[in-house]
mmCIF file of C-alpha atoms in Angstrom:
data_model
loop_
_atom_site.group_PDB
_atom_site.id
_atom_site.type_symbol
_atom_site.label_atom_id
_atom_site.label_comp_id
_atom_site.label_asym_id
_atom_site.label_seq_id
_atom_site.Cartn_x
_atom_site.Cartn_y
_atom_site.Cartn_z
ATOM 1 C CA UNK A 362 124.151 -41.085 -4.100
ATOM 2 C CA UNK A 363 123.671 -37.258 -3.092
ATOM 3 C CA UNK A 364 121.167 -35.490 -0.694
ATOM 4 C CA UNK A 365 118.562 -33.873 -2.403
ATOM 5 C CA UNK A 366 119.521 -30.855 -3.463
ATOM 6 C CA UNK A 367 117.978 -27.619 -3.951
ATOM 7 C CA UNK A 368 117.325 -27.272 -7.928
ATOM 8 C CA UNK A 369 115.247 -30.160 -7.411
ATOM 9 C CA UNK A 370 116.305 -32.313 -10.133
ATOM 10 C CA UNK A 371 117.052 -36.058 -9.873
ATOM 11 C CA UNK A 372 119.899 -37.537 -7.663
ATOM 12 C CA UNK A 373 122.972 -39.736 -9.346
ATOM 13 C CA UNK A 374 122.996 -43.111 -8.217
ATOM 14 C CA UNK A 375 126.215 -45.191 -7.734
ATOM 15 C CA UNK A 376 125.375 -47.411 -10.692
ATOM 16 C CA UNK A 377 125.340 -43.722 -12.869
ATOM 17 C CA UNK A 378 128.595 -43.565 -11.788
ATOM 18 C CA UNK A 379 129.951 -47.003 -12.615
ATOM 19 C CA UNK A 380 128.043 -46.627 -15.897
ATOM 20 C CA UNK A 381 130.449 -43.542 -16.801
ATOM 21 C CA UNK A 382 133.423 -44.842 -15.344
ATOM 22 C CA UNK A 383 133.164 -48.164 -17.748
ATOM 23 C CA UNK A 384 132.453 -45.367 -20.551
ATOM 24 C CA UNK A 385 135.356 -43.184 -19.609
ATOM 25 C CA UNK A 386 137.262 -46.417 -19.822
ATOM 26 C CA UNK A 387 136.753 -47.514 -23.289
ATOM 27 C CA UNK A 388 134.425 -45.042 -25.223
ATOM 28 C CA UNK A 389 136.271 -41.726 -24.704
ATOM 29 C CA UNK A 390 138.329 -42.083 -28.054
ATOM 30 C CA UNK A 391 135.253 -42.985 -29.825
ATOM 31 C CA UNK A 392 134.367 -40.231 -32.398
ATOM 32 C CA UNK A 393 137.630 -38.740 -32.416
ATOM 33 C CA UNK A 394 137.922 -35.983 -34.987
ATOM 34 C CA UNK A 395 139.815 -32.665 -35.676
ATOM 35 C CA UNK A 396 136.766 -30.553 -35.092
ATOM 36 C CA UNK A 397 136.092 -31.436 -31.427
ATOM 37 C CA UNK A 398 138.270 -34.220 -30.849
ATOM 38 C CA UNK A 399 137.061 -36.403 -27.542
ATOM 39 C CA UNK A 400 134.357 -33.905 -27.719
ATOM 40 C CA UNK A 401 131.770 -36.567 -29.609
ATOM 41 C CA UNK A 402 133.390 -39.541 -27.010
ATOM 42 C CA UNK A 403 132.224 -37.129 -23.871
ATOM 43 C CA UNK A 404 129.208 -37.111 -24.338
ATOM 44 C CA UNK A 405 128.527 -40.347 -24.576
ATOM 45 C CA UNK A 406 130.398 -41.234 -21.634
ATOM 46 C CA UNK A 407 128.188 -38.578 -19.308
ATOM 47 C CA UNK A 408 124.856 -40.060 -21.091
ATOM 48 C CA UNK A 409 123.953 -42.069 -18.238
ATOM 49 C CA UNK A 410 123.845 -38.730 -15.870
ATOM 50 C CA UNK A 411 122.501 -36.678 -18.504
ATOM 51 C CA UNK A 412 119.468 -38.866 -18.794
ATOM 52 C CA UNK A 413 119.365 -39.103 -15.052
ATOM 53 C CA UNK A 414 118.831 -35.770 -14.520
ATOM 54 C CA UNK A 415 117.140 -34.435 -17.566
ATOM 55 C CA UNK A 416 114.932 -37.541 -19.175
ATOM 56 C CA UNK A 417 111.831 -35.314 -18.001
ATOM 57 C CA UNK A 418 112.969 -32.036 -19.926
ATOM 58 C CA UNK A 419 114.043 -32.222 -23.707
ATOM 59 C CA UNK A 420 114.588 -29.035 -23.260
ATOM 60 C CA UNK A 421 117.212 -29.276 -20.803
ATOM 61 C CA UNK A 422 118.512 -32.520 -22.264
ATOM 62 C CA UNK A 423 119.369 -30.328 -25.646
ATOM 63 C CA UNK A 424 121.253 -27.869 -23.824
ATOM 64 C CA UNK A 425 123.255 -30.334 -22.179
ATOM 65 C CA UNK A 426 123.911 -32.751 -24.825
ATOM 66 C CA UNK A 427 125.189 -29.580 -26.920
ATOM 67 C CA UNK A 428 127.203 -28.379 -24.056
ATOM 68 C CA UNK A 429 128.885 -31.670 -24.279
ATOM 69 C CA UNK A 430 129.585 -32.051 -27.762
ATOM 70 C CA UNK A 431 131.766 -29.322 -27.304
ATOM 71 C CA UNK A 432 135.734 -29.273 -27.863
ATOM 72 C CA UNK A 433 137.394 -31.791 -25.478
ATOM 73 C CA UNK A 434 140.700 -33.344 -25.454
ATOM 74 C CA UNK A 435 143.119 -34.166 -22.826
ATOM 75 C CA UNK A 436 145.112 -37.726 -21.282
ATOM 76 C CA UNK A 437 141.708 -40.310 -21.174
ATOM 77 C CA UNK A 438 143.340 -41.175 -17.651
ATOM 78 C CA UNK A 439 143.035 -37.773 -16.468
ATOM 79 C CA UNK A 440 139.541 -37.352 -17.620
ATOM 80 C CA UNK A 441 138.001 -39.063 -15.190
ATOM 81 C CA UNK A 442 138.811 -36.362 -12.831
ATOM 82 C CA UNK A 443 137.054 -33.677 -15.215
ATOM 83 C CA UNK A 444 134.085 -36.076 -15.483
ATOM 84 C CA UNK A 445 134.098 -36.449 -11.877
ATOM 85 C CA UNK A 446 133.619 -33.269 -11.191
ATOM 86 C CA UNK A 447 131.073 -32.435 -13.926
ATOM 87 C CA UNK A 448 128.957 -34.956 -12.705
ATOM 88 C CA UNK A 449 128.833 -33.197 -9.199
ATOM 89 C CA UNK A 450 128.038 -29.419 -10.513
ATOM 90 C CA UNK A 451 125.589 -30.673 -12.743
ATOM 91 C CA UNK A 452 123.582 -32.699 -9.710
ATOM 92 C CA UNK A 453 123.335 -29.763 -7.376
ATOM 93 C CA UNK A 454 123.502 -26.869 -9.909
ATOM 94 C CA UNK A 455 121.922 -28.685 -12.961
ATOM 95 C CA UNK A 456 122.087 -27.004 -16.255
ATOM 96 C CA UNK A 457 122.413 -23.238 -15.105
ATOM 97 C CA UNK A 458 126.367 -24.724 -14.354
ATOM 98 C CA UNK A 459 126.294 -24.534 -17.872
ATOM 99 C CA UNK A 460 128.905 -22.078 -18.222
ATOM 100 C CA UNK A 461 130.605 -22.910 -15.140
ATOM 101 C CA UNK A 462 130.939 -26.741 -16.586
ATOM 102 C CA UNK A 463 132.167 -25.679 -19.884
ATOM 103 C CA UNK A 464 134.744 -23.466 -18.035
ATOM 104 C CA UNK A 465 136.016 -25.997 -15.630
ATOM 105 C CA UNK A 466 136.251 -28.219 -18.887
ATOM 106 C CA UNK A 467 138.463 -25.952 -20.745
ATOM 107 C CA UNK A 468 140.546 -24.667 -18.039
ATOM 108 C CA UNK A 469 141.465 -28.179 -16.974
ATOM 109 C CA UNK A 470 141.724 -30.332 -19.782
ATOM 110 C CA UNK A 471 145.477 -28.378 -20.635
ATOM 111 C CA UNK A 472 146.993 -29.333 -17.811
ATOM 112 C CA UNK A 473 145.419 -32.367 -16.926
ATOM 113 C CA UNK A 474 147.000 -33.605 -20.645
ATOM 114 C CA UNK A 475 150.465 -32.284 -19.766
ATOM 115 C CA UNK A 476 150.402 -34.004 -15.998
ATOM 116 C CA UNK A 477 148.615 -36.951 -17.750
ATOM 117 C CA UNK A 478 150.868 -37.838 -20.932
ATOM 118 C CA UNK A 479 153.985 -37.761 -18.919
ATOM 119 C CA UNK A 480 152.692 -39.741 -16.327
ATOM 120 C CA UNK A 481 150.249 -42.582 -17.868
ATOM 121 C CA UNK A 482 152.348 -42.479 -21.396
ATOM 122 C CA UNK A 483 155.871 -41.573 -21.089
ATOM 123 C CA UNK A 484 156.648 -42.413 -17.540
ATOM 124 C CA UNK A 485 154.250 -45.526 -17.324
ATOM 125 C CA UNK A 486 155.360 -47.127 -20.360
ATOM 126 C CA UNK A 487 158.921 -46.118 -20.344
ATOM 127 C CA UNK A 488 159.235 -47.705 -16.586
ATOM 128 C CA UNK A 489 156.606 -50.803 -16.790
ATOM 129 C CA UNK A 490 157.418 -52.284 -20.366
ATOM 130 C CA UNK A 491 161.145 -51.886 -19.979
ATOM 131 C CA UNK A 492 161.091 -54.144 -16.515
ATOM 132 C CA UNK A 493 158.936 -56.341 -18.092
ATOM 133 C CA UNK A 494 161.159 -56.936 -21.836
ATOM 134 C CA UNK A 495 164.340 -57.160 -19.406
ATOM 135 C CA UNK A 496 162.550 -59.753 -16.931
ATOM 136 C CA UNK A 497 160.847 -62.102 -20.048
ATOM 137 C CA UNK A 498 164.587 -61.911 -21.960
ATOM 138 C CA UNK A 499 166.148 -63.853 -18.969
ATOM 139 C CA UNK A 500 163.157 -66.006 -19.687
ATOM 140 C CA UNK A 501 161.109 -65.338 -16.590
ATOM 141 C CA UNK A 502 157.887 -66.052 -17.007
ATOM 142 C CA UNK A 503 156.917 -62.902 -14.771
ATOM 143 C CA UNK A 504 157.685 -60.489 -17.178
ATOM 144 C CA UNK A 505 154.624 -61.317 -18.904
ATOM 145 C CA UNK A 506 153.159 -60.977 -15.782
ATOM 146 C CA UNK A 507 153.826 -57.785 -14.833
ATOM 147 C CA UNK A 508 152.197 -55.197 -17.827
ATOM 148 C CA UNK A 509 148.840 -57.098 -16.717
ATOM 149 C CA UNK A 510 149.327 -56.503 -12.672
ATOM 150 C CA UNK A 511 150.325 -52.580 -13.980
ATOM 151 C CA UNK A 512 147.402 -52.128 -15.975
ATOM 152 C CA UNK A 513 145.399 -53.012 -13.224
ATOM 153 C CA UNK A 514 146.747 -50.796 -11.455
ATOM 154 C CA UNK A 515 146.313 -48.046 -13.652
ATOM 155 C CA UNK A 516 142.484 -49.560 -14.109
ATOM 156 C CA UNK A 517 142.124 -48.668 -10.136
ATOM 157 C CA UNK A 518 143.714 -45.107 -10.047
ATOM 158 C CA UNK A 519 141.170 -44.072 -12.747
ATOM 159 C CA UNK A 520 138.183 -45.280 -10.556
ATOM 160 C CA UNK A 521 139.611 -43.441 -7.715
ATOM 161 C CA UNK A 522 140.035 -40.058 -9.942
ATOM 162 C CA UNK A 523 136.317 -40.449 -11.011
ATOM 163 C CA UNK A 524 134.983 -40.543 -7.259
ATOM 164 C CA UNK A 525 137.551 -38.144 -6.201
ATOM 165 C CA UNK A 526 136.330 -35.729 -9.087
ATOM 166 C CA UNK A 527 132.814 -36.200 -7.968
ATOM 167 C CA UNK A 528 133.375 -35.636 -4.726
ATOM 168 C CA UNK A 529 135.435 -32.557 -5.039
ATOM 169 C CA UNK A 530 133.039 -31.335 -7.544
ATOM 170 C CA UNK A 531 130.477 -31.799 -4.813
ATOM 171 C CA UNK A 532 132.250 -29.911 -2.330
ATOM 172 C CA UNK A 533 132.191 -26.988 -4.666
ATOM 173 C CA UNK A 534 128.899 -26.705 -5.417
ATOM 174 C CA UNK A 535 127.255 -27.260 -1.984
ATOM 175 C CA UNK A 536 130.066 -25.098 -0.956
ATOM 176 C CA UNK A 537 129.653 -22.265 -3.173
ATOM 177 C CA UNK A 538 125.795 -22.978 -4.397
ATOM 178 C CA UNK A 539 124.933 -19.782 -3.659
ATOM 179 C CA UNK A 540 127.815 -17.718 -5.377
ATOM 180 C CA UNK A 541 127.729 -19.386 -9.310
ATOM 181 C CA UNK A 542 128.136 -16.330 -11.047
ATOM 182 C CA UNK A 543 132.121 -16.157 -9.527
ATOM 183 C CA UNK A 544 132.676 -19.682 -9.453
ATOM 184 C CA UNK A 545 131.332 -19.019 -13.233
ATOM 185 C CA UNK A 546 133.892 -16.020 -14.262
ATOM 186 C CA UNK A 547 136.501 -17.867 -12.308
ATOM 187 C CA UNK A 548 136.103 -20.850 -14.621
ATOM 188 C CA UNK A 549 135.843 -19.058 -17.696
ATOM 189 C CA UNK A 550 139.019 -16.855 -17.139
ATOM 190 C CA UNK A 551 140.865 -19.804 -16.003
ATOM 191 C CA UNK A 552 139.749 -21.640 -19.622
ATOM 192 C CA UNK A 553 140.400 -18.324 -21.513
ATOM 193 C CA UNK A 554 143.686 -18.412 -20.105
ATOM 194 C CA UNK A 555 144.705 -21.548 -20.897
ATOM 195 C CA UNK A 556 143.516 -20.999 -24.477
ATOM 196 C CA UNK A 557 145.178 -17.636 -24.284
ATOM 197 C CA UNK A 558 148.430 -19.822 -23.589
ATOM 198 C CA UNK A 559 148.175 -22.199 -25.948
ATOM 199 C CA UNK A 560 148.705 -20.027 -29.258
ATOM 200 C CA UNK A 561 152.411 -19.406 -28.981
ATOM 201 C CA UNK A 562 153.238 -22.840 -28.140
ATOM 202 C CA UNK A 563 151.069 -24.759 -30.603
ATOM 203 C CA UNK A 564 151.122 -21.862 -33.946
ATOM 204 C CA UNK A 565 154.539 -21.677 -34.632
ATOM 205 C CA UNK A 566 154.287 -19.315 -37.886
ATOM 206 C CA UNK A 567 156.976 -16.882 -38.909
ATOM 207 C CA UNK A 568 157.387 -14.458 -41.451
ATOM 208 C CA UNK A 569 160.619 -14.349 -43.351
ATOM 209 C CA UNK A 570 159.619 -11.427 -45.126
ATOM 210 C CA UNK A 571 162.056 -8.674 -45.537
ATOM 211 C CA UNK A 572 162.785 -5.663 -47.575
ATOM 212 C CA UNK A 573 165.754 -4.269 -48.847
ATOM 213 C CA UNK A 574 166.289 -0.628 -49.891
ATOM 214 C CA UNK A 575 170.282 0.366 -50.171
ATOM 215 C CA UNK A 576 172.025 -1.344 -47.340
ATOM 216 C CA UNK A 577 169.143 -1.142 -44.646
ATOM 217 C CA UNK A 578 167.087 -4.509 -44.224
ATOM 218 C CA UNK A 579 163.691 -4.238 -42.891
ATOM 219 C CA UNK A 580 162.694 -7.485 -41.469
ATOM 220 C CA UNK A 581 158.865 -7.657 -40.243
ATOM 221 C CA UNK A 582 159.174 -10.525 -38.238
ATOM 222 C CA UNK A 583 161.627 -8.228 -35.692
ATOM 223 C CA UNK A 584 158.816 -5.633 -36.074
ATOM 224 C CA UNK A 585 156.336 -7.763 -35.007
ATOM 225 C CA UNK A 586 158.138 -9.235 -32.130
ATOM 226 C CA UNK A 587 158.864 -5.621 -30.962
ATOM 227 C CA UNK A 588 154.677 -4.844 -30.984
ATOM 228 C CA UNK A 589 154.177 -8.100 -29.515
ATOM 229 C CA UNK A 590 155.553 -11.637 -29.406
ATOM 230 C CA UNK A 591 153.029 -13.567 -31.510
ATOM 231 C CA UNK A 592 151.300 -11.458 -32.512
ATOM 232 C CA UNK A 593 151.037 -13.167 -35.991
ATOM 233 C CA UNK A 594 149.774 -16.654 -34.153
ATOM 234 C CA UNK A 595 147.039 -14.640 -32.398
ATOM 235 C CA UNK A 596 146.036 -12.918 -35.687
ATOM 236 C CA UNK A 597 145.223 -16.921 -37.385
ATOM 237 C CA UNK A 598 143.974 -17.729 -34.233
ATOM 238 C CA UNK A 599 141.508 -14.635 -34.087
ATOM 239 C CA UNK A 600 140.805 -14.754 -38.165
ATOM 240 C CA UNK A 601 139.545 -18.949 -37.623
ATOM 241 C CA UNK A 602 137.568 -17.381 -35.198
ATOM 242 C CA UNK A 603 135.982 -14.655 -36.973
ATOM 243 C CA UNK A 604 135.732 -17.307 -39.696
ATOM 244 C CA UNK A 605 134.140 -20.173 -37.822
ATOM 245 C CA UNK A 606 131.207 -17.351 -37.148
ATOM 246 C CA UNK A 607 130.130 -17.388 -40.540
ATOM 247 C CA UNK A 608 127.458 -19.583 -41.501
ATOM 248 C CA UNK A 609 129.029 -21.620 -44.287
ATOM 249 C CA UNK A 610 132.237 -21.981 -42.988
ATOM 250 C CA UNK A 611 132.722 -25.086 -40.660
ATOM 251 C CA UNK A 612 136.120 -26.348 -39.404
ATOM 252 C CA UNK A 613 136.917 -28.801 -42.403
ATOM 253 C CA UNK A 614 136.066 -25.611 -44.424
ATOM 254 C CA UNK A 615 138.790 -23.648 -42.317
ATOM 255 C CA UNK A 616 141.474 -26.202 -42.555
ATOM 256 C CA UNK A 617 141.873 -25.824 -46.065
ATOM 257 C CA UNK A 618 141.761 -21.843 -45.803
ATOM 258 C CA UNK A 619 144.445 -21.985 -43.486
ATOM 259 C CA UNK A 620 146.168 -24.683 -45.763
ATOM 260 C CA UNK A 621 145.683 -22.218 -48.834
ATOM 261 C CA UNK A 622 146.588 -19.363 -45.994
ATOM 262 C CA UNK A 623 149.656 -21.105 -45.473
ATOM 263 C CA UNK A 624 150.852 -21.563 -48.921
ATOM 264 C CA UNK A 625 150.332 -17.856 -49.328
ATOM 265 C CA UNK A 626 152.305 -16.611 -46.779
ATOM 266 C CA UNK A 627 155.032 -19.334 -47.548
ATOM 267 C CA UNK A 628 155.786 -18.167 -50.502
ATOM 268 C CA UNK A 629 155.125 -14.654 -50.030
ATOM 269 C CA UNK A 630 158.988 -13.438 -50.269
ATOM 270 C CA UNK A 631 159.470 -14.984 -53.478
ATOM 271 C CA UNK A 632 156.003 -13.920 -55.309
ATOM 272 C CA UNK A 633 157.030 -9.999 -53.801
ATOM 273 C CA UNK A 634 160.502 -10.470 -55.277
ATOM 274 C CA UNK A 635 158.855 -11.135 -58.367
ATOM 275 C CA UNK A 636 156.236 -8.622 -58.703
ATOM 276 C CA UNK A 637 159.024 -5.884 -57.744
ATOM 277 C CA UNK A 638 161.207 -7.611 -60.543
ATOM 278 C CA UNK A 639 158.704 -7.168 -62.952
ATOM 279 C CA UNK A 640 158.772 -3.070 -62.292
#
């Protein structure tokens, strides 16, 4: 589908690009987990282009496939733009994208799942199904009618986001082939940034510890804020990370530190109201 290009690997092929749509279509979910989420689904829907381009070199083929298997989630409608685009960079720039591909991953998938869930969830379904109940409770036939023309519709626009994704992936890297290292930091600041962004509005822990000596009333939280607003959310955020670097410790591990965490620090006015009753 693409002139050769100058890493000399192999070239996509239309059908490669079918094969993934269909994938995209009904396989992303697949897998779904807490750990990595669509991250398992992914790569199985970019298998056909991964086998394309590296079925000569395991080597290559490892690296990918565990670039892949990385965290993912975002609107499955808005993926195909994502996947679109990763197909491109890895055709021209093959696997030394790697870090480019994992940033354009992360720094899109945020967004992409706030744009998507309003418009192909909230929007879509609020708009489509409540034509079609009012239409079929006049007893109209058509309002049976019309979630199946919609769906098709929706079935079209996610075609046209995969080759619009490809294409606009392919535009950057023929474009910029030459300069990967920015494209690279550009990527991965963009992702750290979104991931930056995400801690406030997803860890929404508070401390409602306070201390009381005559009548002045310490409260930490007010502290805290006054250092830096969420500054406790960052500190979980960077302890699962310094966690998750450990050998033994794996994410279903860390969910039930942070569950044990939590119960801690729930409870930690009353159990420091105790001890300081006991003296």
């Amino acid at each position: 589908m693409a002139d050769k290009n100058q890493t000399g690997i192999g070239k996509l092929e239309k059908s490669d690009i079918k094969k993934v749509y269909l994938r995209n279509l009904f396989t992303i979910q697949f897998g779904w987990n807490y750990e990595k989420m669509q991250g398992l689904g992914y790569a199985y829907v970019i298998m056909p282009v991964l086998k394309r381009l590296y079925s000569g070199d395991p080597e290559k083929m490892k690296r990918a496939l565990k670039m892949h298997l990385g965290y993912f989630n975002t609107t499955p409608a808005m993926s195909h733009l994502i996947v679109g685009a990763d197909m491109a960079l890895e055709e021209e720039l093959g696997i030394e994208a790697e870090e480019a591909i994992t940033g354009l991953k992360t720094g899109l998938m945020g967004p992409f799942a706030g744009v998507g869930d309003t418009l192909f969830i909230a929007i879509y379904r609020a708009i489509v199904f409540s034509i079609a109940s009012y239409i079929a409770m006049q007893g109209n036939p058509v309002g049976l009618i019309i979630p199946l023309i919609a769906c098709a519709g929706v079935l079209w626009i996610r075609y046209k986001f995969t080759c619009i994704g490809y294409q606009s992936g392919r535009k950057l890297a023929t474009g910029f082939a030459d300069k990967i290292s920015p494209i690279t930091e550009a990527a991965s600041i963009l992702g750290l940034t979104v991931v930056g962004a995400l801690i406030p509005s997803v860890i929404k822990y508070r401390t409602d510890l306070q201390f009381t000596m005559g009548e002045v009333t310490f409260a930490l939280q007010d502290m805290l804020d006054k250092i830096m607003p969420s500054l406790l959310p960052l500190a979980i955020v960077g302890f699962s990370y310094w966690l998750l670097g450990k050998k033994k410790v794996d994410s279903t591990k860390l969910i039930f530190v942070l569950i044990g965490l939590g119960m801690i620090l729930g409870n930690l006015q009353s159990m420091l109201t105790f001890v300081v009753g006991i003296f």
